[in-house]
Coordinates of N, CA and C in Angstrom, one line a residue:
X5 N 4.6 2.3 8.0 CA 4.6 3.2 6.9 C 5.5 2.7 5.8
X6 N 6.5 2.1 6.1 CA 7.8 1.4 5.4 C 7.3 0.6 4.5
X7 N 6.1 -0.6 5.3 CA 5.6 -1.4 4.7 C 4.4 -1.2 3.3
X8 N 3.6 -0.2 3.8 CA 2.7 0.3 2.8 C 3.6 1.0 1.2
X9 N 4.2 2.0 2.1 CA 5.2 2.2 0.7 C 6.0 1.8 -0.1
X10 N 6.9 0.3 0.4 CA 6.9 -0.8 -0.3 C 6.2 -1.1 -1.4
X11 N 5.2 -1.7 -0.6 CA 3.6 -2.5 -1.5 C 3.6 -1.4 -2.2
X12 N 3.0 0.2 -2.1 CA 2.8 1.0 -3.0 C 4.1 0.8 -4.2
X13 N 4.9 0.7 -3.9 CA 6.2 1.0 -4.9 C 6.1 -0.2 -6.0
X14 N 5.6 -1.3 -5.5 CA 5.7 -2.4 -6.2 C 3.9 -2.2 -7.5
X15 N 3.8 -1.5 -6.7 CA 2.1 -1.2 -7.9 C 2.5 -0.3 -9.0
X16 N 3.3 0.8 -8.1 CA 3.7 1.5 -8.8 C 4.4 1.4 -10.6
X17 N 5.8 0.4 -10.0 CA 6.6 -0.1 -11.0 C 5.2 -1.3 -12.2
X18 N 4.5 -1.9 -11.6 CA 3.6 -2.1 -12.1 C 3.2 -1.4 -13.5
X19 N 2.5 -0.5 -13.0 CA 1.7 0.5 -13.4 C 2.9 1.4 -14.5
X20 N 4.0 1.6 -14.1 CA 5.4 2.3 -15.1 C 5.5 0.9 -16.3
X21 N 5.1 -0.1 -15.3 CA 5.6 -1.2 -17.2 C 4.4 -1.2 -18.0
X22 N 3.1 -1.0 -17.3 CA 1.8 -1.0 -18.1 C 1.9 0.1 -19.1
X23 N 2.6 1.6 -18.6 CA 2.5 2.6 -19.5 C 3.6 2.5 -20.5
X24 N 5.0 1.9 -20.3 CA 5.2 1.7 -21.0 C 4.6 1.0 -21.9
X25 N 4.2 -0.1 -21.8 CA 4.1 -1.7 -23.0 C 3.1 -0.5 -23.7
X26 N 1.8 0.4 -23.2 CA 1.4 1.2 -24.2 C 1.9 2.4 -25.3
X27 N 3.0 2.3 -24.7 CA 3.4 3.7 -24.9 C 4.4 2.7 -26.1
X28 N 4.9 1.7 -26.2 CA 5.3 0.8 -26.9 C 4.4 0.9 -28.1
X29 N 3.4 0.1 -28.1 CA 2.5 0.0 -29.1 C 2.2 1.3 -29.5
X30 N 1.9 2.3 -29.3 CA 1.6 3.7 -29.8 C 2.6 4.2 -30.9
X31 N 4.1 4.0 -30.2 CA 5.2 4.4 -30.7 C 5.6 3.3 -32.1
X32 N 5.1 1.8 -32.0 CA 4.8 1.0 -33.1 C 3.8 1.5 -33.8
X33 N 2.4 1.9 -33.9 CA 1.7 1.8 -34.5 C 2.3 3.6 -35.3
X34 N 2.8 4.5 -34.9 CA 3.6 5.6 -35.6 C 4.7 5.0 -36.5
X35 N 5.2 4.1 -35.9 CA 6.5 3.6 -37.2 C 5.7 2.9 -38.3
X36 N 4.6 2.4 -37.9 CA 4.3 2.1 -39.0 C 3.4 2.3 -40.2
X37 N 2.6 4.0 -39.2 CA 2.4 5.0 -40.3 C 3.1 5.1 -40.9
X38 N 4.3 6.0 -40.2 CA 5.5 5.9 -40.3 C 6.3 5.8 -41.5
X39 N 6.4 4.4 -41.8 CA 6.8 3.5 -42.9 C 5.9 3.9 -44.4
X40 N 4.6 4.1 -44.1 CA 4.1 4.5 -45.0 C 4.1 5.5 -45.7
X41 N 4.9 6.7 -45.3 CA 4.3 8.3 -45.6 C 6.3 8.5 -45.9
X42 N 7.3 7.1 -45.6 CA 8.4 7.9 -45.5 C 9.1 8.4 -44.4
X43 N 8.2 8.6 -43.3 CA 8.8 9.4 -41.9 C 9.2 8.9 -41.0
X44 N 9.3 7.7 -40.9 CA 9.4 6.8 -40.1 C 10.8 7.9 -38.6
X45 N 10.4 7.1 -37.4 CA 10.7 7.7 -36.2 C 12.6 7.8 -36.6
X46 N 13.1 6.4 -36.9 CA 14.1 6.2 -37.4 C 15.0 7.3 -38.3
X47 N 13.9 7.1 -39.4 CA 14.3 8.2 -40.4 C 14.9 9.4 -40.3
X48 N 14.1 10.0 -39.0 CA 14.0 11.5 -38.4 C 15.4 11.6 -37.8
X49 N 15.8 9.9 -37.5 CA 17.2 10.8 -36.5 C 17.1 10.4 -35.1
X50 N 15.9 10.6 -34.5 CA 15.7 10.9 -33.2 C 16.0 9.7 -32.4
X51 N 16.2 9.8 -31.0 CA 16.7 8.3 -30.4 C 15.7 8.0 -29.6
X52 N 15.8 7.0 -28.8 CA 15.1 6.3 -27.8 C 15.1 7.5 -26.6
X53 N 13.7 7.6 -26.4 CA 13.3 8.7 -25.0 C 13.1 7.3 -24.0
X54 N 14.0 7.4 -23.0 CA 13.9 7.2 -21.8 C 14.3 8.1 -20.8
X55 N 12.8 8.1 -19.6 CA 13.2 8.6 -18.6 C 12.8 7.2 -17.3
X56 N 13.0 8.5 -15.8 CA 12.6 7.3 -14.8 C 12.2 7.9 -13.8
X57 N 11.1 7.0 -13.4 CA 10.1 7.7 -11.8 C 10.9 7.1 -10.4
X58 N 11.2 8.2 -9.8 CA 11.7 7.2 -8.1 C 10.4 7.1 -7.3
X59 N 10.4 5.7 -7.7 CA 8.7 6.0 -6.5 C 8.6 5.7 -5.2
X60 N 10.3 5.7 -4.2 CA 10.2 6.2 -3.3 C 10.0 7.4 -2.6
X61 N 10.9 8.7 -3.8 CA 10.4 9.7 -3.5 C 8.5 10.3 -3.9
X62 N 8.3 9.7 -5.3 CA 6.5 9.7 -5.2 C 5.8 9.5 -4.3
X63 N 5.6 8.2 -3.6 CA 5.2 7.8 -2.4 C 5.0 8.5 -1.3
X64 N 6.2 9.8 -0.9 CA 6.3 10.5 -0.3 C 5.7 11.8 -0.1
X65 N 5.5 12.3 -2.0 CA 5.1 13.6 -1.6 C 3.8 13.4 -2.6
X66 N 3.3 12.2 -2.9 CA 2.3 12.1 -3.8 C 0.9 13.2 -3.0
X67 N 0.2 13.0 -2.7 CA -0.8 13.8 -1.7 C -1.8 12.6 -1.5
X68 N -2.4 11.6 -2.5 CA -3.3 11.3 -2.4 C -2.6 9.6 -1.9
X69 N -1.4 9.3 -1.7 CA -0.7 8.1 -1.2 C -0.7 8.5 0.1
X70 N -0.2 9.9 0.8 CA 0.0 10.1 2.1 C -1.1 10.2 2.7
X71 N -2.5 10.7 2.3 CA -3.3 10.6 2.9 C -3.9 8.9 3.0
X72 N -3.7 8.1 1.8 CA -4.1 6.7 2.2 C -3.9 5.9 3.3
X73 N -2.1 6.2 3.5 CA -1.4 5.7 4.0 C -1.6 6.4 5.8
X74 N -1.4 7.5 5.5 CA -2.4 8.0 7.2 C -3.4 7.6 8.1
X75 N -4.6 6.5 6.9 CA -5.9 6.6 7.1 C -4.9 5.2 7.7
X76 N -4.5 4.4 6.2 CA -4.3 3.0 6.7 C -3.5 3.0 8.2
X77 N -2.4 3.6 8.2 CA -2.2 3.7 9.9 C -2.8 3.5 10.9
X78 N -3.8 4.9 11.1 CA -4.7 5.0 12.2 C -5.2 4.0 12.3
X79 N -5.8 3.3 11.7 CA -6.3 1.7 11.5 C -6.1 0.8 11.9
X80 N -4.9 0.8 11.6 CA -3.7 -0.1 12.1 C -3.8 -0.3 13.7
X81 N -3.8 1.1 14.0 CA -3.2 1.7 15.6 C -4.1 1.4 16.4
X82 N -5.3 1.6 15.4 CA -7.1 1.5 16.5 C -7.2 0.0 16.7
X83 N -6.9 -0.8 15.8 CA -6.9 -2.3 15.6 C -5.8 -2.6 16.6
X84 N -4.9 -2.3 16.6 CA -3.6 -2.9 18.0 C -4.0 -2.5 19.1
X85 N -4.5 -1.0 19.6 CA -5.2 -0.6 21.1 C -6.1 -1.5 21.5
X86 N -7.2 -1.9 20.2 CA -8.2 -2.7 20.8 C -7.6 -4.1 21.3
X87 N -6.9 -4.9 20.6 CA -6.4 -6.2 20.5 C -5.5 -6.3 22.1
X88 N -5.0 -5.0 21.9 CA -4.1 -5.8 23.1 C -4.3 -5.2 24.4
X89 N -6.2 -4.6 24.6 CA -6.3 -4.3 25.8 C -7.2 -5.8 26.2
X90 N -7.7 -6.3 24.8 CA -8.0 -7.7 25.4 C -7.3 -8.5 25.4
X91 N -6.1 -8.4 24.8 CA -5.2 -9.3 25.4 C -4.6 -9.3 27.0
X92 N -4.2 -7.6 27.2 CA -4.4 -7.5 28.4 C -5.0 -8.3 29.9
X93 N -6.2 -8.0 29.3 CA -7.6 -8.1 30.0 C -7.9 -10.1 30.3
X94 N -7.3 -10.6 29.4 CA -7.3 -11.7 29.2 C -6.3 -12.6 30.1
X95 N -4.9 -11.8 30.3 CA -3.7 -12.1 30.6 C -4.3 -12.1 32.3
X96 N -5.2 -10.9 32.8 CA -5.3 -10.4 33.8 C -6.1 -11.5 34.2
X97 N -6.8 -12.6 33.4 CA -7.9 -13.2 34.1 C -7.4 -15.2 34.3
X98 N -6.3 -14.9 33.2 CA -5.5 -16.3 33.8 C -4.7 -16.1 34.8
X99 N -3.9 -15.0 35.1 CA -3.3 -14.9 36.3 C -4.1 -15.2 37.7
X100 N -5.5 -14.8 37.6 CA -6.7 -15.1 38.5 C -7.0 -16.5 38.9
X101 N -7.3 -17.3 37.7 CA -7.4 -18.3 37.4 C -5.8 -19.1 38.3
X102 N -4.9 -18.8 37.8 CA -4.0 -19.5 38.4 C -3.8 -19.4 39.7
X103 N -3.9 -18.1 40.4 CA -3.9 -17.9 41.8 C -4.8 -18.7 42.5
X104 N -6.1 -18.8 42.0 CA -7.1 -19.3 42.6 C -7.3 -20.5 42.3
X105 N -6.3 -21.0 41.5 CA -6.3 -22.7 41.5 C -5.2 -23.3 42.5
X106 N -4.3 -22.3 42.9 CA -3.0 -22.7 43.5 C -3.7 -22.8 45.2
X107 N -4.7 -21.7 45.5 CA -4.8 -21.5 46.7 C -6.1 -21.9 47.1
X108 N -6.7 -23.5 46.0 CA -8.3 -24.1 46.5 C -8.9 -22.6 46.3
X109 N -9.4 -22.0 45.5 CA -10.0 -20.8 45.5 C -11.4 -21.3 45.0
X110 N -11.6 -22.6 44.5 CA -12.6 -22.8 43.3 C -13.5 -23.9 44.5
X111 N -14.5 -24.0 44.5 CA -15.5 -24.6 45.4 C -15.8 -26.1 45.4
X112 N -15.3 -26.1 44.1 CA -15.4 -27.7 43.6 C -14.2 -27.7 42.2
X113 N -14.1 -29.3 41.8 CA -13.0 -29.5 40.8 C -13.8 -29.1 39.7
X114 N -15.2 -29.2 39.4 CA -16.3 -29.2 38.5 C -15.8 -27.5 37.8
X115 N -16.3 -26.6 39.5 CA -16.3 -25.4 38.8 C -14.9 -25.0 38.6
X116 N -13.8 -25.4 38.9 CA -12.4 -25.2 38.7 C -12.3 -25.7 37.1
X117 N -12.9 -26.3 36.6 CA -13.1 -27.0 35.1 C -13.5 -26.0 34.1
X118 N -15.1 -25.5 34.6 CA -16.0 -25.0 33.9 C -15.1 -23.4 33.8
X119 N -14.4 -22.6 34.9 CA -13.6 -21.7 35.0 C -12.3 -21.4 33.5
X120 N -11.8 -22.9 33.9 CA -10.5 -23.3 32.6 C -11.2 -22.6 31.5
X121 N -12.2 -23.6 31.2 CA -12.9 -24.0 29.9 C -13.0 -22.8 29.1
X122 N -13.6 -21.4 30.3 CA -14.1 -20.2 30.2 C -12.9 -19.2 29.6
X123 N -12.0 -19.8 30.1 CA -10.6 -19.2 29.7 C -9.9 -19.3 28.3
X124 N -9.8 -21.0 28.1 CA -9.6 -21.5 26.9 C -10.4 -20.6 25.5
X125 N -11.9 -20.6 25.5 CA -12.3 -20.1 24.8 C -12.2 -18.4 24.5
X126 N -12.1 -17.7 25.7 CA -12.0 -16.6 25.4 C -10.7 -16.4 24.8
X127 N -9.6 -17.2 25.0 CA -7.8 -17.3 24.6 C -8.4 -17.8 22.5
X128 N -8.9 -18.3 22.6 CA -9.1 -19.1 21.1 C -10.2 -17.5 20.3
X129 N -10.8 -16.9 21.2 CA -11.7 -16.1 20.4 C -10.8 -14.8 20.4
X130 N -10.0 -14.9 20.9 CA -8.6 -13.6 21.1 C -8.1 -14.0 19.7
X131 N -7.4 -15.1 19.5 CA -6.6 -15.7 18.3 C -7.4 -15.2 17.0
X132 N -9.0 -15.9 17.1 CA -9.7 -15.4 15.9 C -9.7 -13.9 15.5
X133 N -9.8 -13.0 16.5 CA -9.8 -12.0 16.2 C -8.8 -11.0 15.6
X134 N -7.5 -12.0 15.7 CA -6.1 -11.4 15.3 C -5.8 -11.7 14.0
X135 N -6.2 -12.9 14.1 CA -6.4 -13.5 12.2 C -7.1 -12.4 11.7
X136 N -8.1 -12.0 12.2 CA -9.3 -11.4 11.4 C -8.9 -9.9 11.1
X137 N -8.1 -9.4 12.2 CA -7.5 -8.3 11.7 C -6.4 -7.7 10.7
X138 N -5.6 -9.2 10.8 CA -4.3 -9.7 10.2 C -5.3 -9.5 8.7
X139 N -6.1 -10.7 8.4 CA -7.0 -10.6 6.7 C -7.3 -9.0 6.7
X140 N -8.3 -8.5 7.7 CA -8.9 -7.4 7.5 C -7.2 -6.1 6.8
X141 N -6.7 -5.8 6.9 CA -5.3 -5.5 7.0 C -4.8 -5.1 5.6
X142 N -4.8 -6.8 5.2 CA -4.1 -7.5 3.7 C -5.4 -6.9 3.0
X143 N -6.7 -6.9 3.2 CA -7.5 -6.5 2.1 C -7.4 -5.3 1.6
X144 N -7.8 -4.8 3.0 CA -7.2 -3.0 2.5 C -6.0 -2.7 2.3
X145 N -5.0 -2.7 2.3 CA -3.6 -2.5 1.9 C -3.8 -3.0 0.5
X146 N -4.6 -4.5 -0.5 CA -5.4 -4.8 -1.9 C -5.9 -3.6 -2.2
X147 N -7.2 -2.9 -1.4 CA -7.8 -1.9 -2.2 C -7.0 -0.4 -2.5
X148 N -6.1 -0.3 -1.4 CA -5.4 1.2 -1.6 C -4.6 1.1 -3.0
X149 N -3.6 0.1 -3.1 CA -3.1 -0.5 -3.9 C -3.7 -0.2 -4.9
X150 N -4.9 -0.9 -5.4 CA -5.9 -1.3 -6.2 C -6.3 0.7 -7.0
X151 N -6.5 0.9 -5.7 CA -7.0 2.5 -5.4 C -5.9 3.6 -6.9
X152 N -4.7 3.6 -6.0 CA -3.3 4.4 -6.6 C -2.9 3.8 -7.9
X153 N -3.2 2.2 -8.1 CA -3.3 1.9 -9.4 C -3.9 2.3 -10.4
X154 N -5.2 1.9 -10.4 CA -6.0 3.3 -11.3 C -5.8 4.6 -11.3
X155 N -5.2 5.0 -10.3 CA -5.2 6.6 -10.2 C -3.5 6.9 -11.6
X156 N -2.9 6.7 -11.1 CA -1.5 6.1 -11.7 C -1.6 5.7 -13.4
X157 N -2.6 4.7 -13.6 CA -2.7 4.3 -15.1 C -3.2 5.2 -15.6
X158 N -4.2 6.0 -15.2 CA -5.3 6.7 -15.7 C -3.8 8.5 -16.3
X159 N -3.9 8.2 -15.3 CA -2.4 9.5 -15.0 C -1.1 9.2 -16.2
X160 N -0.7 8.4 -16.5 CA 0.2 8.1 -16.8 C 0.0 7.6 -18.5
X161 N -1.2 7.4 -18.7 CA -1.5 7.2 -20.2 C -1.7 8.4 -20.6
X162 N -2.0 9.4 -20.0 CA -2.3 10.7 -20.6 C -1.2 11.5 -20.5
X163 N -0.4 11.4 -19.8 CA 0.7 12.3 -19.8 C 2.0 11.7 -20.9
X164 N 2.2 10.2 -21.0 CA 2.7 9.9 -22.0 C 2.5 10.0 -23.7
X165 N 0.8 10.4 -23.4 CA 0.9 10.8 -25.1 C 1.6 12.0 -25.1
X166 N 1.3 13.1 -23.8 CA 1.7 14.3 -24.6 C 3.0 14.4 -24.8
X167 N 3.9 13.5 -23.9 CA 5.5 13.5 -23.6 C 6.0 12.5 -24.6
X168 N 5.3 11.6 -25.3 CA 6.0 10.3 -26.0 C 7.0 9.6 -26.1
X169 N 7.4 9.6 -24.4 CA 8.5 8.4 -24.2 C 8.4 7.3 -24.5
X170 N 9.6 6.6 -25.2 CA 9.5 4.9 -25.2 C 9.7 4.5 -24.2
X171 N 10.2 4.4 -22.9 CA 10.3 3.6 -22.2 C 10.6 4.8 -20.7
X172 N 9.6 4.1 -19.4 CA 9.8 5.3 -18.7 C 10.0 3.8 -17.3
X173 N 10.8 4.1 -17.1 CA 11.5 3.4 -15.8 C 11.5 3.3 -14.6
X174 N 10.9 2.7 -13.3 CA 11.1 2.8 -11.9 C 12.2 2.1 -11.2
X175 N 12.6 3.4 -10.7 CA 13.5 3.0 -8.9 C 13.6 3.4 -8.0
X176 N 14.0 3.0 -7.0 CA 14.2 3.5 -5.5 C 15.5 3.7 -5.0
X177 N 15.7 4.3 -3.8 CA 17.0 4.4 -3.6 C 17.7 2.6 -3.7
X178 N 18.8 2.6 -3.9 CA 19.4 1.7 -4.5 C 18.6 0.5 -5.2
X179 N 18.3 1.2 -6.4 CA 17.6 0.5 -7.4 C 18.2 0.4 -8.3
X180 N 17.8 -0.1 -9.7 CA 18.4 -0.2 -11.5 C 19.2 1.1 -11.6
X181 N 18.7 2.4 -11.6 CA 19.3 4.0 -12.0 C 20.3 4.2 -11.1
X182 N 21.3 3.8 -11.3 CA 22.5 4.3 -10.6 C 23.2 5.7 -10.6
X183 N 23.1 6.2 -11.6 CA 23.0 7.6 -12.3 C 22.5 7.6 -13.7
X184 N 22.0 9.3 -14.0 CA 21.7 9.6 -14.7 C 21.9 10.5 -15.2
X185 N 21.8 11.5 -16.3 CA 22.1 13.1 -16.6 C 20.8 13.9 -16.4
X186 N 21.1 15.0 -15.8 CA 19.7 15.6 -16.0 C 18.6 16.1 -16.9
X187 N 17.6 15.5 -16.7 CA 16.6 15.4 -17.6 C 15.7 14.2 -17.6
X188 N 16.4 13.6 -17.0 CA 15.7 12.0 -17.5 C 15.2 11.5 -16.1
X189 N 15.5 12.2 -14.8 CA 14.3 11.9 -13.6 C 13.2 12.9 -14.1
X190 N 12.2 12.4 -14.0 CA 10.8 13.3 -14.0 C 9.4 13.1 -12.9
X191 N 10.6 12.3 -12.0 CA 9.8 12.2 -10.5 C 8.8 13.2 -10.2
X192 N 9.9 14.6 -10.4 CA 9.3 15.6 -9.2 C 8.1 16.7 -10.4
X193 N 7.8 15.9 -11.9 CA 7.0 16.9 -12.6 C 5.8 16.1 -12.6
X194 N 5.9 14.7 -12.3 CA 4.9 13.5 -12.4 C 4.4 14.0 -10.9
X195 N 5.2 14.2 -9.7 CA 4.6 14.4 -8.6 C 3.8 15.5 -8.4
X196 N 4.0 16.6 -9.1 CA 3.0 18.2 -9.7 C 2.0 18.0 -9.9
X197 N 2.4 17.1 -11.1 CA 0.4 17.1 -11.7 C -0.3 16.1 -11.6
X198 N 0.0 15.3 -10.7 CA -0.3 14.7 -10.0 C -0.8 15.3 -8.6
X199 N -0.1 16.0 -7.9 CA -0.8 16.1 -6.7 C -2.1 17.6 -7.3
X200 N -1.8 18.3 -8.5 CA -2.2 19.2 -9.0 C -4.0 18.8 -9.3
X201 N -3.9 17.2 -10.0 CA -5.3 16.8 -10.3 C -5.9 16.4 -8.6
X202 N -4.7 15.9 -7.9 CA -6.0 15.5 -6.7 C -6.3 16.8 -5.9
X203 N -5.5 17.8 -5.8 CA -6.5 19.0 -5.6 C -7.6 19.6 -6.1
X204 N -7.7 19.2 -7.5 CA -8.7 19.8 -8.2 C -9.6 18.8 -7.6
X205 N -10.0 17.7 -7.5 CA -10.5 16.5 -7.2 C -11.3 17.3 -5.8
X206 N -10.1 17.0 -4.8 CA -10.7 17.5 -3.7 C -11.6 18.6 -3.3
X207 N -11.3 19.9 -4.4 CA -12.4 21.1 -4.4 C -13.6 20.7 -4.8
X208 N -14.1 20.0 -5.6 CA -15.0 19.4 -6.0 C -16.1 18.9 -5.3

């Protein structure tokens, strides 16, 4: 779970610099109305809005991350049961193999060969299958990723016009935000309406 949350966290912060760099340009393209009419942001007084997302705690109580990350698991778990009852199974048939080469068990050297051979390959089609789970793994952990990315940008462009921060920040526990005053985490109102839309989502 550690692992997925990680990678999530790293999309995440991703996804916090994309809304920023927008939320940049939005706030440039106002200054330089702005500039025109006299009102410029400057003018007004007002200072730099920075806040910051902990997207260790997100990750946590997102709704639509926990359930990815549940599915990705079981997955995980069903893929290790299978793997390692043939590994098992496999283990159980060279120990056979070895018994029965120690004790002349095999009728001829020929079929004592053809036996190995039988072994080897199933040992080599064990290996492929671990690779393949290993890739299979990395893709999907790509699409979840891929998945909460869009969900996140889509989320985050819209909530920054109404809020019009210049610059909105990600960390984790011992990350860049060492402290702060209150006001400027907005973890747990990004976590609301957020999990607020993927309900609505879900009734649907």
């Amino acid at each position: 779970m550690r692992r997925l949350s990680n990678g999530l966290s790293v999309v995440l912060s991703a996804v916090i610099a994309m809304a920023c760099f927008s939320s940049c340009a939005f706030e440039n393209q106002q200054a330089a109305n702005g500039s025109k009419t006299g009102e410029s942001k400057a003018a007004s007084g007002s200072g730099t809005k920075i806040v910051y997302i902990n997207t260790d705690t997100l990750m946590t109580q997102y709704l639509l991350a926990i359930e990815l990350n549940e599915a990705f698991l079981k997955t995980q778990e069903e893929r290790r049961t299978e793997l390692n009852v043939k590994a098992k199974s496999l283990d159980q048939e060279a120990t056979e193999f070895q018994r029965k080469l120690e004790n002349n068990g095999f009728l001829s050297e020929a079929r004592a060969i053809d036996a190995r051979d039988k072994l080897l390959v199933k040992q080599e089609n064990l290996r492929r299958l671990q690779e393949d789970m290993i890739a299979k793994t990395a893709r999907e952990q790509n699409d979840l990723n891929k998945q909460l990315f869009e969900k996140l940008t889509t989320f985050l462009k819209g909530y920054n016009k109404e809020k019009g921060f210049d610059i909105v920040l990600s960390t984790q526990l011992g990350g860049n935000v060492l402290f702060a005053v209150d006001g400027y985490d907005i973890t747990q109102d990004v976590v609301a309406r957020l999990n607020e839309e993927y309900k609505k989502e879900k009734r649907k």
